[in-house]
């Protein structure tokens, strides 16, 4: 079992809908969590970080963290075709940033 | 602003050959990382250097060695390449070892 798990997808949503991406992790002591976006053929880029339980909003993106359930999620509101990419969840485990396998999101016009 | 620069971008090797992937960052970051990415596997950490003068193993270190040459440069060496090392390799850096990484453009390595 990987230390950081994501549904690989693909997840397909219509334009304007909410996309929900989920991630679970194994290390209960982890304190910092990240979402990266990777367009096809490109390198990953950081879009959200979250350190405390609850929600963190940044524009159309909301990251949610529940440390008791060891669960992190990313919501994308008003999804656009330009959001089509692979979304990678990452967890800082004792100084090592461990990634999940990524969820491929496709937003259909 | 170059950010994180990796060379080469493409390389084809034969089994048993050796090579070094070079990485340099110009952001005065303290921490540097090497990941590999394979289809369906996400990014897997090979080695990282939390600060100049230190290196640590990641998830998949076997078959690789690294050198933190100075604060700017972090190289990855394959001593005897194997087909299982065919992958896209990403170098990344961060100001502190917190998880906010900046990635290079990647190096695609094929081992025949």
XYZ file of N, CA, C and O in Angstrom:
884
model
N 0.844 -1.194 0.000
C 0.000 0.000 0.000
C 0.884 1.251 0.000
O 1.815 1.363 0.772
N 0.565 2.178 -0.928
C 1.327 3.411 -0.987
C 1.013 4.257 0.243
O -0.066 4.174 0.835
N 1.975 5.097 0.591
C 1.789 5.959 1.752
C 0.794 7.074 1.485
O 0.190 7.606 2.421
N 0.639 7.456 0.211
C -0.321 8.476 -0.184
C -1.147 7.885 -1.327
O -0.583 7.484 -2.343
N -2.455 7.808 -1.131
C -3.328 7.159 -2.108
C -4.305 8.142 -2.730
O -4.919 8.958 -2.023
N -4.450 8.061 -4.037
C -5.447 8.833 -4.764
C -6.152 7.913 -5.748
O -5.561 6.935 -6.218
N -7.381 8.247 -6.086
C -8.039 7.576 -7.198
C -7.391 8.068 -8.487
O -7.272 9.270 -8.700
N -6.975 7.135 -9.343
C -6.235 7.540 -10.536
C -7.128 8.128 -11.615
O -6.653 8.807 -12.531
N -8.441 7.880 -11.482
C -9.368 8.415 -12.480
C -9.338 7.596 -13.761
O -9.019 6.412 -13.717
N -9.670 8.211 -14.915
C -9.907 9.649 -15.038
C -11.254 10.077 -14.452
O -12.202 9.326 -14.450
N -11.263 11.317 -13.949
C -12.469 11.939 -13.451
C -12.936 12.918 -14.515
O -12.172 13.810 -14.914
N -14.163 12.752 -14.954
C -14.688 13.613 -15.995
C -15.861 14.422 -15.445
O -16.781 13.849 -14.843
N -15.807 15.746 -15.608
C -16.887 16.611 -15.146
C -17.239 17.586 -16.257
O -16.383 17.930 -17.093
N -18.502 18.039 -16.298
C -18.857 19.040 -17.311
C -18.367 20.427 -16.895
O -18.189 20.712 -15.696
N -18.150 21.272 -17.863
C -17.735 22.645 -17.601
C -18.737 23.323 -16.666
O -19.946 23.176 -16.815
N -18.217 24.028 -15.679
C -19.063 24.722 -14.714
C -19.391 23.916 -13.477
O -19.883 24.479 -12.489
N -19.118 22.631 -13.482
C -19.419 21.766 -12.340
C -18.304 21.861 -11.299
O -17.261 22.479 -11.517
N -18.548 21.223 -10.148
C -17.525 21.116 -9.104
C -16.785 19.790 -9.277
O -17.400 18.735 -9.360
N -15.465 19.868 -9.321
C -14.635 18.662 -9.360
C -14.114 18.400 -7.958
O -13.623 19.321 -7.291
N -14.215 17.158 -7.508
C -13.778 16.790 -6.161
C -12.692 15.718 -6.264
O -12.922 14.644 -6.811
N -11.534 16.029 -5.728
C -10.376 15.133 -5.796
C -9.993 14.739 -4.371
O -9.932 15.597 -3.493
N -9.750 13.467 -4.165
C -9.530 12.966 -2.819
C -8.184 12.298 -2.650
O -7.604 11.766 -3.612
N -7.713 12.277 -1.395
C -6.389 11.732 -1.099
C -6.383 11.244 0.349
O -6.903 11.921 1.238
N -5.833 10.076 0.584
C -5.625 9.593 1.948
C -4.140 9.321 2.155
O -3.405 9.079 1.192
N -3.700 9.388 3.420
C -2.282 9.200 3.710
C -2.126 8.322 4.934
O -3.032 8.208 5.757
N -0.968 7.715 5.075
C -0.778 6.695 6.112
C -0.106 7.223 7.381
O -0.322 6.659 8.458
N 0.700 8.288 7.271
C 1.472 8.761 8.427
C 0.643 9.735 9.263
O 0.452 10.889 8.873
N 0.187 9.277 10.421
C -0.674 10.105 11.257
C 0.050 11.354 11.761
O -0.570 12.343 12.129
N 1.382 11.325 11.780
C 2.142 12.462 12.281
C 2.392 13.560 11.259
O 2.989 14.591 11.591
N 1.952 13.387 10.029
C 2.191 14.388 8.980
C 1.476 15.682 9.319
O 0.357 15.666 9.846
N 2.139 16.793 8.981
C 1.605 18.103 9.360
C 1.373 19.022 8.177
O 0.746 20.069 8.327
N 1.922 18.716 7.014
C 1.767 19.633 5.880
C 1.422 18.851 4.623
O 1.953 17.768 4.379
N 0.517 19.463 3.837
C -0.139 18.776 2.742
C -0.240 19.716 1.544
O -0.451 20.927 1.720
N -0.121 19.143 0.349
C -0.023 19.975 -0.842
C -0.779 19.354 -2.002
O -0.910 18.133 -2.105
N -1.263 20.242 -2.887
C -1.818 19.813 -4.160
C -0.996 20.443 -5.279
O -0.780 21.655 -5.291
N -0.560 19.582 -6.214
C 0.171 20.020 -7.394
C -0.671 19.702 -8.622
O -1.381 18.700 -8.659
N -0.540 20.536 -9.634
C -1.207 20.319 -10.919
C -0.136 20.054 -11.962
O 0.891 20.723 -12.008
N -0.394 19.073 -12.824
C 0.558 18.733 -13.868
C -0.180 18.590 -15.194
O -0.970 17.665 -15.379
N 0.091 19.505 -16.119
C -0.442 19.387 -17.459
C 0.372 18.337 -18.216
O 1.543 18.105 -17.918
N -0.245 17.734 -19.195
C 0.378 16.660 -19.954
C 1.704 17.133 -20.568
O 1.753 18.157 -21.255
N 2.755 16.392 -20.294
C 4.064 16.713 -20.843
C 4.808 17.831 -20.128
O 5.889 18.230 -20.571
N 4.232 18.334 -19.048
C 4.849 19.444 -18.312
C 5.264 18.988 -16.917
O 4.991 17.871 -16.500
N 5.910 19.891 -16.193
C 6.319 19.566 -14.838
C 5.228 19.988 -13.845
O 4.397 20.844 -14.150
N 5.207 19.378 -12.661
C 4.191 19.744 -11.664
C 4.388 21.174 -11.158
O 5.513 21.671 -11.093
N 3.274 21.802 -10.782
C 3.329 23.123 -10.181
C 2.421 23.145 -8.958
O 1.325 22.575 -8.965
N 2.872 23.806 -7.920
C 2.121 23.881 -6.672
C 0.904 24.791 -6.833
O 1.025 25.909 -7.336
N -0.277 24.295 -6.422
C -1.463 25.142 -6.468
C -2.049 25.410 -5.091
O -2.702 26.442 -4.887
N -1.877 24.506 -4.139
C -2.449 24.715 -2.809
C -1.585 24.027 -1.759
O -1.027 22.965 -2.002
N -1.504 24.637 -0.598
C -0.909 23.991 0.567
C -1.880 24.151 1.730
O -2.621 25.138 1.791
N -1.889 23.177 2.638
C -2.771 23.269 3.804
C -2.098 22.606 4.980
O -1.451 21.550 4.826
N -2.223 23.235 6.153
C -1.491 22.767 7.324
C -2.412 22.506 8.523
O -2.016 21.810 9.459
N -3.632 23.071 8.504
C -4.541 22.948 9.638
C -5.829 22.278 9.204
O -6.241 22.396 8.043
N -6.480 21.616 10.135
C -7.784 21.012 9.851
C -8.760 22.066 9.370
O -8.749 23.214 9.830
N -9.606 21.671 8.426
C -10.623 22.592 7.935
C -10.423 22.884 6.465
O -9.839 22.092 5.739
N -10.954 24.024 6.047
C -10.924 24.424 4.648
C -9.974 25.591 4.432
O -9.825 26.456 5.287
N -9.371 25.595 3.242
C -8.560 26.743 2.819
C -8.947 27.054 1.386
O -8.881 26.180 0.521
N -9.370 28.287 1.158
C -9.876 28.672 -0.155
C -8.894 29.604 -0.856
O -8.294 30.486 -0.244
N -8.754 29.413 -2.161
C -7.930 30.290 -2.993
C -8.568 30.360 -4.366
O -8.416 29.440 -5.176
N -9.355 31.404 -4.592
C -10.064 31.532 -5.847
C -11.079 30.412 -6.017
O -11.917 30.182 -5.151
N -10.985 29.693 -7.134
C -11.938 28.593 -7.368
C -11.531 27.305 -6.672
O -12.238 26.301 -6.747
N -10.388 27.297 -6.019
C -9.865 26.090 -5.379
C -10.096 26.120 -3.867
O -9.887 27.148 -3.225
N -10.528 24.981 -3.326
C -10.633 24.822 -1.877
C -9.961 23.520 -1.492
O -10.306 22.463 -2.011
N -8.998 23.612 -0.576
C -8.387 22.421 -0.010
C -9.044 22.137 1.339
O -9.338 23.061 2.094
N -9.273 20.856 1.610
C -9.883 20.446 2.869
C -8.986 19.411 3.529
O -8.478 18.509 2.859
N -8.809 19.537 4.833
C -7.939 18.623 5.575
C -8.665 18.095 6.797
O -9.272 18.856 7.558
N -8.603 16.789 6.989
C -9.138 16.139 8.182
C -8.060 15.189 8.686
O -7.907 14.076 8.186
N -7.265 15.645 9.662
C -6.149 14.844 10.153
C -6.624 13.599 10.890
O -5.965 12.562 10.832
N -7.753 13.668 11.562
C -8.256 12.497 12.291
C -8.576 11.356 11.332
O -8.324 10.184 11.625
N -9.105 11.703 10.184
C -9.433 10.694 9.162
C -8.295 10.484 8.175
O -8.410 9.631 7.282
N -7.213 11.275 8.300
C -6.054 11.180 7.404
C -6.493 11.347 5.963
O -6.187 10.503 5.094
N -7.178 12.452 5.727
C -7.858 12.673 4.456
C -7.671 14.123 4.023
O -7.812 15.049 4.833
N -7.301 14.287 2.751
C -7.148 15.614 2.157
C -7.953 15.630 0.865
O -7.973 14.616 0.137
N -8.595 16.739 0.586
C -9.335 16.824 -0.671
C -9.110 18.186 -1.318
O -8.679 19.145 -0.667
N -9.403 18.243 -2.607
C -9.332 19.480 -3.370
C -10.625 19.616 -4.149
O -11.012 18.698 -4.880
N -11.296 20.747 -3.961
C -12.498 21.056 -4.719
C -12.168 22.151 -5.719
O -11.522 23.148 -5.364
N -12.613 21.964 -6.941
C -12.457 22.983 -7.969
C -13.861 23.404 -8.389
O -14.612 22.598 -8.964
N -14.217 24.635 -8.053
C -15.552 25.137 -8.414
C -15.521 25.724 -9.815
O -14.478 26.174 -10.292
N -16.702 25.741 -10.466
C -16.820 26.312 -11.807
C -15.688 25.792 -12.711
O -14.919 26.557 -13.293
N -15.589 24.477 -12.797
C -14.486 23.864 -13.550
C -14.462 24.350 -15.001
O -15.505 24.514 -15.642
N -13.260 24.561 -15.495
C -13.037 25.024 -16.853
C -12.217 23.996 -17.634
O -11.429 23.250 -17.037
N -12.356 23.965 -18.953
C -11.528 23.033 -19.737
C -10.040 23.186 -19.457
O -9.288 22.205 -19.513
N -9.627 24.408 -19.096
C -8.212 24.641 -18.803
C -7.773 23.986 -17.489
O -6.569 23.926 -17.198
N -8.727 23.497 -16.699
C -8.392 22.756 -15.475
C -8.056 21.296 -15.768
O -7.645 20.563 -14.861
N -8.269 20.857 -16.992
C -7.963 19.474 -17.357
C -6.469 19.222 -17.193
O -5.643 19.864 -17.860
N -6.134 18.317 -16.296
C -4.738 18.050 -15.921
C -4.734 16.874 -14.956
O -5.793 16.364 -14.578
N -3.549 16.476 -14.550
C -3.419 15.502 -13.467
C -3.113 16.248 -12.180
O -2.246 17.125 -12.156
N -3.846 15.902 -11.119
C -3.687 16.567 -9.829
C -3.025 15.596 -8.866
O -3.494 14.484 -8.639
N -1.918 16.050 -8.307
C -1.092 15.213 -7.441
C -1.192 15.694 -6.003
O -0.948 16.867 -5.717
N -1.556 14.805 -5.123
C -1.565 15.070 -3.691
C -0.176 14.744 -3.138
O 0.427 13.735 -3.536
N 0.342 15.573 -2.242
C 1.663 15.330 -1.662
C 1.621 15.595 -0.166
O 0.950 16.532 0.293
N 2.314 14.779 0.584
C 2.336 14.865 2.041
C 3.780 14.883 2.518
O 4.591 14.051 2.076
N 4.095 15.824 3.394
C 5.435 15.894 3.971
C 5.520 14.901 5.120
O 4.890 15.086 6.153
N 6.298 13.851 4.916
C 6.436 12.789 5.913
C 7.872 12.810 6.421
O 8.767 12.293 5.745
N 8.078 13.427 7.562
C 9.407 13.449 8.168
C 10.456 14.091 7.288
O 11.612 13.653 7.278
N 10.080 15.121 6.542
C 11.023 15.820 5.671
C 11.037 15.305 4.243
O 11.666 15.914 3.389
N 10.373 14.200 3.998
C 10.283 13.670 2.636
C 8.911 14.025 2.083
O 7.892 13.726 2.723
N 8.874 14.630 0.897
C 7.589 14.936 0.268
C 7.186 13.748 -0.587
O 7.821 13.458 -1.606
N 6.136 13.054 -0.145
C 5.669 11.838 -0.799
C 4.408 12.147 -1.588
O 3.462 12.739 -1.050
N 4.383 11.737 -2.853
C 3.269 12.015 -3.749
C 2.371 10.792 -3.909
O 2.846 9.645 -3.884
N 1.107 11.055 -4.126
C 0.197 10.029 -4.587
C 0.376 9.814 -6.081
O 1.166 10.498 -6.741
N -0.384 8.863 -6.616
C -0.207 8.521 -8.029
C -0.866 9.508 -8.972
O -0.671 9.447 -10.182
N -1.651 10.443 -8.404
C -2.292 11.463 -9.228
C -3.656 11.059 -9.721
O -3.933 9.874 -9.950
N -4.540 12.063 -9.875
C -5.871 11.869 -10.449
C -5.967 12.702 -11.707
O -5.745 13.920 -11.671
N -6.300 12.044 -12.808
C -6.469 12.751 -14.079
C -7.873 13.345 -14.141
O -8.861 12.639 -13.981
N -7.949 14.641 -14.323
C -9.227 15.347 -14.423
C -9.443 15.804 -15.855
O -8.538 16.404 -16.466
N -10.630 15.544 -16.360
C -11.014 16.018 -17.683
C -12.285 16.843 -17.544
O -13.291 16.363 -17.013
N -12.250 18.100 -17.983
C -13.405 18.988 -17.933
C -13.926 19.146 -19.355
O -13.227 19.660 -20.232
N -15.167 18.684 -19.567
C -15.746 18.672 -20.913
C -16.550 19.951 -21.167
O -17.402 20.307 -20.370
N -16.306 20.618 -22.296
C -17.073 21.844 -22.609
C -18.550 21.518 -22.824
O -18.901 20.421 -23.249
N 14.861 34.681 -15.439
C 14.836 33.789 -14.272
C 14.747 32.343 -14.730
O 13.707 31.899 -15.166
N 15.861 31.591 -14.612
C 15.874 30.226 -15.104
C 15.134 29.296 -14.160
O 14.512 28.350 -14.590
N 15.193 29.520 -12.829
C 14.530 28.621 -11.892
C 15.368 27.372 -11.679
O 16.490 27.431 -11.207
N 14.812 26.216 -12.069
C 15.493 24.925 -11.936
C 15.799 24.423 -13.340
O 14.881 24.276 -14.151
N 17.062 24.188 -13.613
C 17.492 23.759 -14.938
C 18.060 22.356 -14.877
O 18.953 22.082 -14.067
N 17.546 21.490 -15.730
C 18.010 20.103 -15.804
C 18.654 19.849 -17.161
O 18.162 20.314 -18.188
N 19.735 19.089 -17.142
C 20.342 18.629 -18.395
C 20.807 17.184 -18.244
O 21.230 16.783 -17.149
N 20.734 16.368 -19.299
C 20.072 16.685 -20.572
C 18.563 16.547 -20.476
O 18.058 16.023 -19.492
N 17.836 16.981 -21.475
C 16.386 16.823 -21.513
C 15.996 15.462 -22.044
O 14.919 14.947 -21.707
N 16.812 14.881 -22.888
C 16.552 13.557 -23.446
C 17.866 12.783 -23.472
O 18.917 13.345 -23.750
N 17.778 11.481 -23.189
C 18.969 10.638 -23.251
C 18.548 9.199 -23.509
O 17.589 8.717 -22.902
N 19.267 8.535 -24.394
C 19.075 7.116 -24.631
C 20.374 6.406 -24.241
O 21.453 6.794 -24.689
N 20.246 5.393 -23.418
C 21.396 4.634 -22.942
C 21.222 3.159 -23.277
O 20.086 2.689 -23.419
N 22.311 2.464 -23.317
C 22.251 1.010 -23.393
C 22.425 0.437 -21.987
O 23.059 1.065 -21.119
N 21.862 -0.721 -21.756
C 21.990 -1.381 -20.464
C 23.464 -1.470 -20.068
O 24.315 -1.865 -20.876
N 23.732 -1.069 -18.826
C 25.090 -1.130 -18.308
C 25.875 0.164 -18.428
O 26.898 0.323 -17.751
N 25.408 1.097 -19.265
C 26.103 2.373 -19.386
C 25.822 3.229 -18.162
O 24.851 3.021 -17.440
N 26.678 4.208 -17.963
C 26.488 5.128 -16.841
C 26.235 6.531 -17.376
O 26.570 6.849 -18.514
N 25.586 7.334 -16.549
C 25.373 8.717 -16.925
C 25.002 9.536 -15.682
O 24.622 8.966 -14.648
N 25.154 10.835 -15.824
C 24.811 11.751 -14.743
C 23.811 12.781 -15.239
O 24.019 13.386 -16.302
N 22.733 12.955 -14.489
C 21.766 14.025 -14.740
C 22.162 15.211 -13.867
O 22.391 15.062 -12.661
N 22.215 16.375 -14.504
C 22.626 17.579 -13.798
C 21.421 18.439 -13.470
O 20.467 18.503 -14.237
N 21.467 19.099 -12.342
C 20.405 20.002 -11.924
C 21.020 21.202 -11.238
O 21.903 21.046 -10.382
N 20.530 22.382 -11.607
C 20.999 23.603 -10.975
C 19.817 24.531 -10.742
O 18.925 24.611 -11.580
N 19.832 25.219 -9.599
C 18.773 26.189 -9.307
C 19.413 27.530 -8.955
O 20.487 27.573 -8.335
N 18.702 28.599 -9.366
C 19.242 29.939 -9.136
C 18.358 30.749 -8.195
O 18.345 31.978 -8.251
N 17.583 30.070 -7.346
C 16.646 30.730 -6.441
C 17.177 30.791 -5.009
O 16.433 31.158 -4.103
N 18.429 30.414 -4.802
C 19.041 30.412 -3.471
C 18.280 29.498 -2.502
O 18.178 29.790 -1.307
N 17.745 28.406 -3.040
C 17.027 27.444 -2.212
C 17.992 26.542 -1.467
O 19.093 26.248 -1.946
N 17.561 26.085 -0.306
C 18.397 25.218 0.517
C 18.228 23.742 0.182
O 19.151 22.966 0.318
N 17.018 23.345 -0.207
C 16.709 21.923 -0.376
C 16.535 21.574 -1.844
O 15.973 22.352 -2.615
N 16.997 20.377 -2.209
C 16.871 19.916 -3.590
C 16.493 18.439 -3.598
O 16.791 17.698 -2.643
N 15.847 18.019 -4.678
C 15.224 16.694 -4.735
C 15.374 16.109 -6.141
O 15.396 16.837 -7.132
N 15.405 14.791 -6.187
C 15.270 14.063 -7.445
C 14.095 13.096 -7.337
O 14.010 12.307 -6.395
N 13.176 13.191 -8.308
C 12.028 12.286 -8.413
C 12.081 11.593 -9.770
O 12.632 12.111 -10.732
N 11.446 10.442 -9.840
C 11.157 9.812 -11.119
C 9.658 9.657 -11.260
O 8.937 9.513 -10.248
N 9.184 9.715 -12.510
C 7.752 9.596 -12.764
C 7.525 8.550 -13.840
O 8.042 8.667 -14.943
N 6.748 7.557 -13.493
C 6.373 6.492 -14.403
C 4.861 6.469 -14.530
O 4.152 6.850 -13.581
N 4.333 6.021 -15.665
C 2.878 6.035 -15.867
C 2.128 5.331 -14.732
O 2.479 4.207 -14.357
N 1.134 6.004 -14.182
C 0.314 5.413 -13.135
C 0.956 5.350 -11.761
O 0.350 4.834 -10.813
N 2.194 5.872 -11.653
C 2.930 5.737 -10.372
C 3.118 7.075 -9.673
O 3.666 7.124 -8.572
N 2.688 8.148 -10.269
C 2.936 9.444 -9.659
C 4.419 9.748 -9.623
O 5.204 9.205 -10.406
N 4.825 10.595 -8.707
C 6.232 10.949 -8.527
C 6.786 10.140 -7.359
O 6.183 10.100 -6.290
N 7.934 9.528 -7.560
C 8.579 8.787 -6.483
C 9.928 9.402 -6.165
O 10.742 9.622 -7.063
N 10.158 9.659 -4.893
C 11.363 10.342 -4.444
C 12.556 9.381 -4.478
O 12.515 8.306 -3.889
N 13.613 9.804 -5.161
C 14.811 8.974 -5.258
C 15.784 9.345 -4.135
O 16.160 8.520 -3.314
N 16.207 10.586 -4.118
C 17.085 11.145 -3.101
C 16.701 12.602 -2.905
O 16.150 13.229 -3.792
N 17.062 13.122 -1.743
C 16.897 14.548 -1.515
C 18.045 15.070 -0.673
O 18.778 14.295 -0.027
N 18.188 16.392 -0.721
C 19.222 17.071 0.044
C 18.543 18.225 0.763
O 18.179 19.219 0.140
N 18.336 18.056 2.056
C 17.619 19.070 2.825
C 18.416 20.368 2.910
O 17.841 21.454 2.981
N 19.727 20.247 2.905
C 20.590 21.428 2.947
C 21.935 21.058 2.348
O 22.261 19.869 2.204
N 22.723 22.073 1.993
C 24.038 21.817 1.419
C 24.850 20.948 2.370
O 24.901 21.201 3.564
N 25.467 19.894 1.813
C 26.283 19.006 2.618
C 25.567 17.783 3.143
O 26.197 16.917 3.761
N 24.246 17.687 2.908
C 23.502 16.508 3.369
C 22.739 15.888 2.209
O 22.256 16.599 1.326
N 22.647 14.571 2.211
C 21.796 13.859 1.268
C 21.132 12.701 2.004
O 21.735 12.135 2.931
N 19.916 12.367 1.588
C 19.167 11.277 2.216
C 18.424 10.487 1.169
O 18.007 11.031 0.150
N 18.234 9.206 1.463
C 17.502 8.341 0.565
C 16.018 8.663 0.610
O 15.471 9.032 1.650
N 15.385 8.471 -0.545
C 13.947 8.605 -0.626
C 13.290 7.244 -0.697
O 13.725 6.286 -0.070
N 12.249 7.148 -1.514
C 11.476 5.910 -1.629
C 12.152 4.848 -2.490
O 12.013 3.650 -2.244
N 12.858 5.277 -3.528
C 13.416 4.346 -4.512
C 14.873 4.669 -4.824
O 15.213 5.002 -5.961
N 15.798 4.563 -3.861
C 17.183 4.969 -4.091
C 18.074 3.950 -4.805
O 19.152 4.310 -5.298
N 17.637 2.696 -4.857
C 18.526 1.646 -5.382
C 18.871 1.894 -6.838
O 18.006 2.135 -7.668
N 20.175 1.800 -7.149
C 20.644 1.991 -8.517
C 21.062 3.415 -8.834
O 21.475 3.695 -9.957
N 20.942 4.310 -7.835
C 21.254 5.724 -8.036
C 22.232 6.219 -6.963
O 22.257 5.707 -5.852
N 22.987 7.234 -7.329
C 23.782 7.979 -6.370
C 23.601 9.470 -6.649
O 23.257 9.862 -7.770
N 23.813 10.284 -5.626
C 23.653 11.721 -5.798
C 24.849 12.448 -5.210
O 25.577 11.906 -4.370
N 25.015 13.678 -5.681
C 26.051 14.565 -5.149
C 25.467 15.962 -5.047
O 24.951 16.482 -6.038
N 25.525 16.533 -3.831
C 25.162 17.939 -3.689
C 26.474 18.704 -3.811
O 27.228 18.842 -2.853
N 26.721 19.191 -4.994
C 28.018 19.766 -5.329
C 28.246 21.091 -4.599
O 29.355 21.407 -4.177
N 27.205 21.866 -4.483
C 27.215 23.142 -3.773
C 25.751 23.504 -3.548
O 24.857 22.688 -3.815
N 25.487 24.718 -3.101
C 24.099 25.055 -2.808
C 23.237 25.029 -4.070
O 22.060 24.730 -4.026
N 23.787 25.346 -5.215
C 23.038 25.454 -6.456
C 22.808 24.124 -7.166
O 21.813 23.986 -7.871
N 23.749 23.172 -7.013
C 23.749 22.018 -7.904
C 23.563 20.684 -7.176
O 24.168 20.449 -6.116
N 22.769 19.824 -7.799
C 22.466 18.512 -7.226
C 22.392 17.535 -8.386
O 21.493 17.608 -9.211
N 23.334 16.593 -8.465
C 23.390 15.682 -9.600
C 22.944 14.284 -9.207
O 23.068 13.865 -8.048
N 22.421 13.570 -10.192
C 21.942 12.199 -10.014
C 22.723 11.297 -10.964
O 22.742 11.552 -12.165
N 23.330 10.251 -10.451
C 24.155 9.366 -11.259
C 23.583 7.960 -11.301
O 23.207 7.409 -10.253
N 23.535 7.418 -12.514
C 23.202 6.017 -12.724
C 24.506 5.321 -13.080
O 25.114 5.605 -14.115
N 24.991 4.441 -12.226
C 26.290 3.806 -12.441
C 26.223 2.713 -13.506
O 27.136 2.551 -14.303
N 25.146 1.949 -13.528
C 24.982 0.865 -14.495
C 23.492 0.803 -14.853
O 22.714 0.152 -14.154
N 23.130 1.508 -15.914
C 21.715 1.689 -16.231
C 21.016 0.373 -16.549
O 21.597 -0.523 -17.185
N 19.768 0.275 -16.125
C 18.928 -0.887 -16.387
C 17.638 -0.423 -17.052
O 17.208 0.723 -16.827
N 16.996 -1.290 -17.843
C 15.732 -0.895 -18.493
C 14.679 -0.404 -17.503
O 13.864 0.453 -17.849
N 14.712 -0.910 -16.260
C 13.747 -0.474 -15.240
C 13.938 0.989 -14.844
O 13.085 1.571 -14.168
N 15.051 1.581 -15.245
C 15.308 2.986 -14.942
C 14.838 3.913 -16.062
O 15.015 5.138 -15.969
N 14.212 3.366 -17.080
C 13.557 4.169 -18.094
C 12.431 4.945 -17.422
O 11.538 4.365 -16.813
N 12.493 6.273 -17.519
C 11.544 7.093 -16.782
C 11.741 8.555 -17.171
O 12.647 8.907 -17.925
N 10.869 9.397 -16.617
C 11.081 10.835 -16.664
C 11.577 11.257 -15.291
O 10.934 10.947 -14.273
N 12.683 11.944 -15.263
C 13.296 12.365 -14.011
C 13.101 13.865 -13.808
O 13.349 14.660 -14.706
N 12.634 14.214 -12.626
C 12.429 15.619 -12.285
C 13.332 16.001 -11.120
O 13.379 15.305 -10.107
N 13.992 17.132 -11.279
C 14.706 17.763 -10.192
C 13.815 18.872 -9.646
O 13.047 19.492 -10.394
N 13.879 19.116 -8.353
C 13.086 20.170 -7.735
C 13.880 20.814 -6.619
O 14.840 20.233 -6.107
N 13.472 22.019 -6.260
C 14.115 22.696 -5.142
C 13.062 23.393 -4.303
O 11.943 23.658 -4.763
N 13.411 23.655 -3.054
C 12.543 24.439 -2.182
C 13.402 25.267 -1.251
O 14.540 24.891 -0.927
N 12.845 26.408 -0.808
C 13.605 27.295 0.063
C 14.012 26.566 1.345
O 15.171 26.580 1.752
N 13.034 25.966 1.979
C 13.277 25.114 3.134
C 12.626 23.772 2.835
O 11.819 23.663 1.921
N 12.943 22.755 3.600
C 12.429 21.413 3.320
C 10.995 21.287 3.843
O 10.706 20.516 4.752
N 10.084 22.098 3.199
C 8.724 22.153 3.724
C 7.703 21.470 2.828
O 6.643 21.095 3.279
N 8.012 21.328 1.547
C 7.062 20.718 0.638
C 6.626 21.614 -0.493
O 5.915 21.177 -1.386
N 7.015 22.876 -0.477
C 6.658 23.798 -1.554
C 7.783 23.779 -2.580
O 8.745 24.538 -2.491
N 7.620 22.897 -3.555
C 8.688 22.602 -4.501
C 8.518 23.331 -5.819
O 7.396 23.530 -6.295
N 9.658 23.700 -6.407
C 9.703 24.202 -7.763
C 10.436 23.150 -8.604
O 11.526 22.730 -8.237
N 9.804 22.765 -9.700
C 10.327 21.677 -10.507
C 11.039 22.177 -11.755
O 10.668 23.202 -12.336
N 12.041 21.405 -12.199
C 12.614 21.586 -13.512
C 11.700 20.988 -14.568
O 10.643 20.433 -14.254
N 12.128 21.090 -15.815
C 11.277 20.651 -16.924
C 11.303 19.147 -17.138
O 10.508 18.626 -17.906
N 12.188 18.456 -16.477
C 12.243 17.008 -16.597
C 13.281 16.534 -17.601
O 13.634 17.248 -18.541
N 13.753 15.314 -17.366
C 14.705 14.665 -18.276
C 14.156 13.276 -18.604
O 13.897 12.486 -17.697
N 13.944 13.039 -19.889
C 13.393 11.734 -20.310
C 14.530 10.796 -20.645
O 15.305 11.066 -21.571
N 14.631 9.713 -19.877
C 15.707 8.739 -20.041
C 15.140 7.412 -20.513
O 14.177 6.894 -19.937
N 15.728 6.883 -21.579
C 15.355 5.566 -22.091
C 16.569 4.660 -22.013
O 17.648 5.037 -22.492
N 16.391 3.495 -21.394
C 17.479 2.514 -21.302
C 17.088 1.289 -22.119
O 16.061 0.650 -21.837
N 17.872 1.006 -23.129
C 17.551 -0.112 -24.039
C 18.203 -1.408 -23.592
O 19.271 -1.391 -22.939
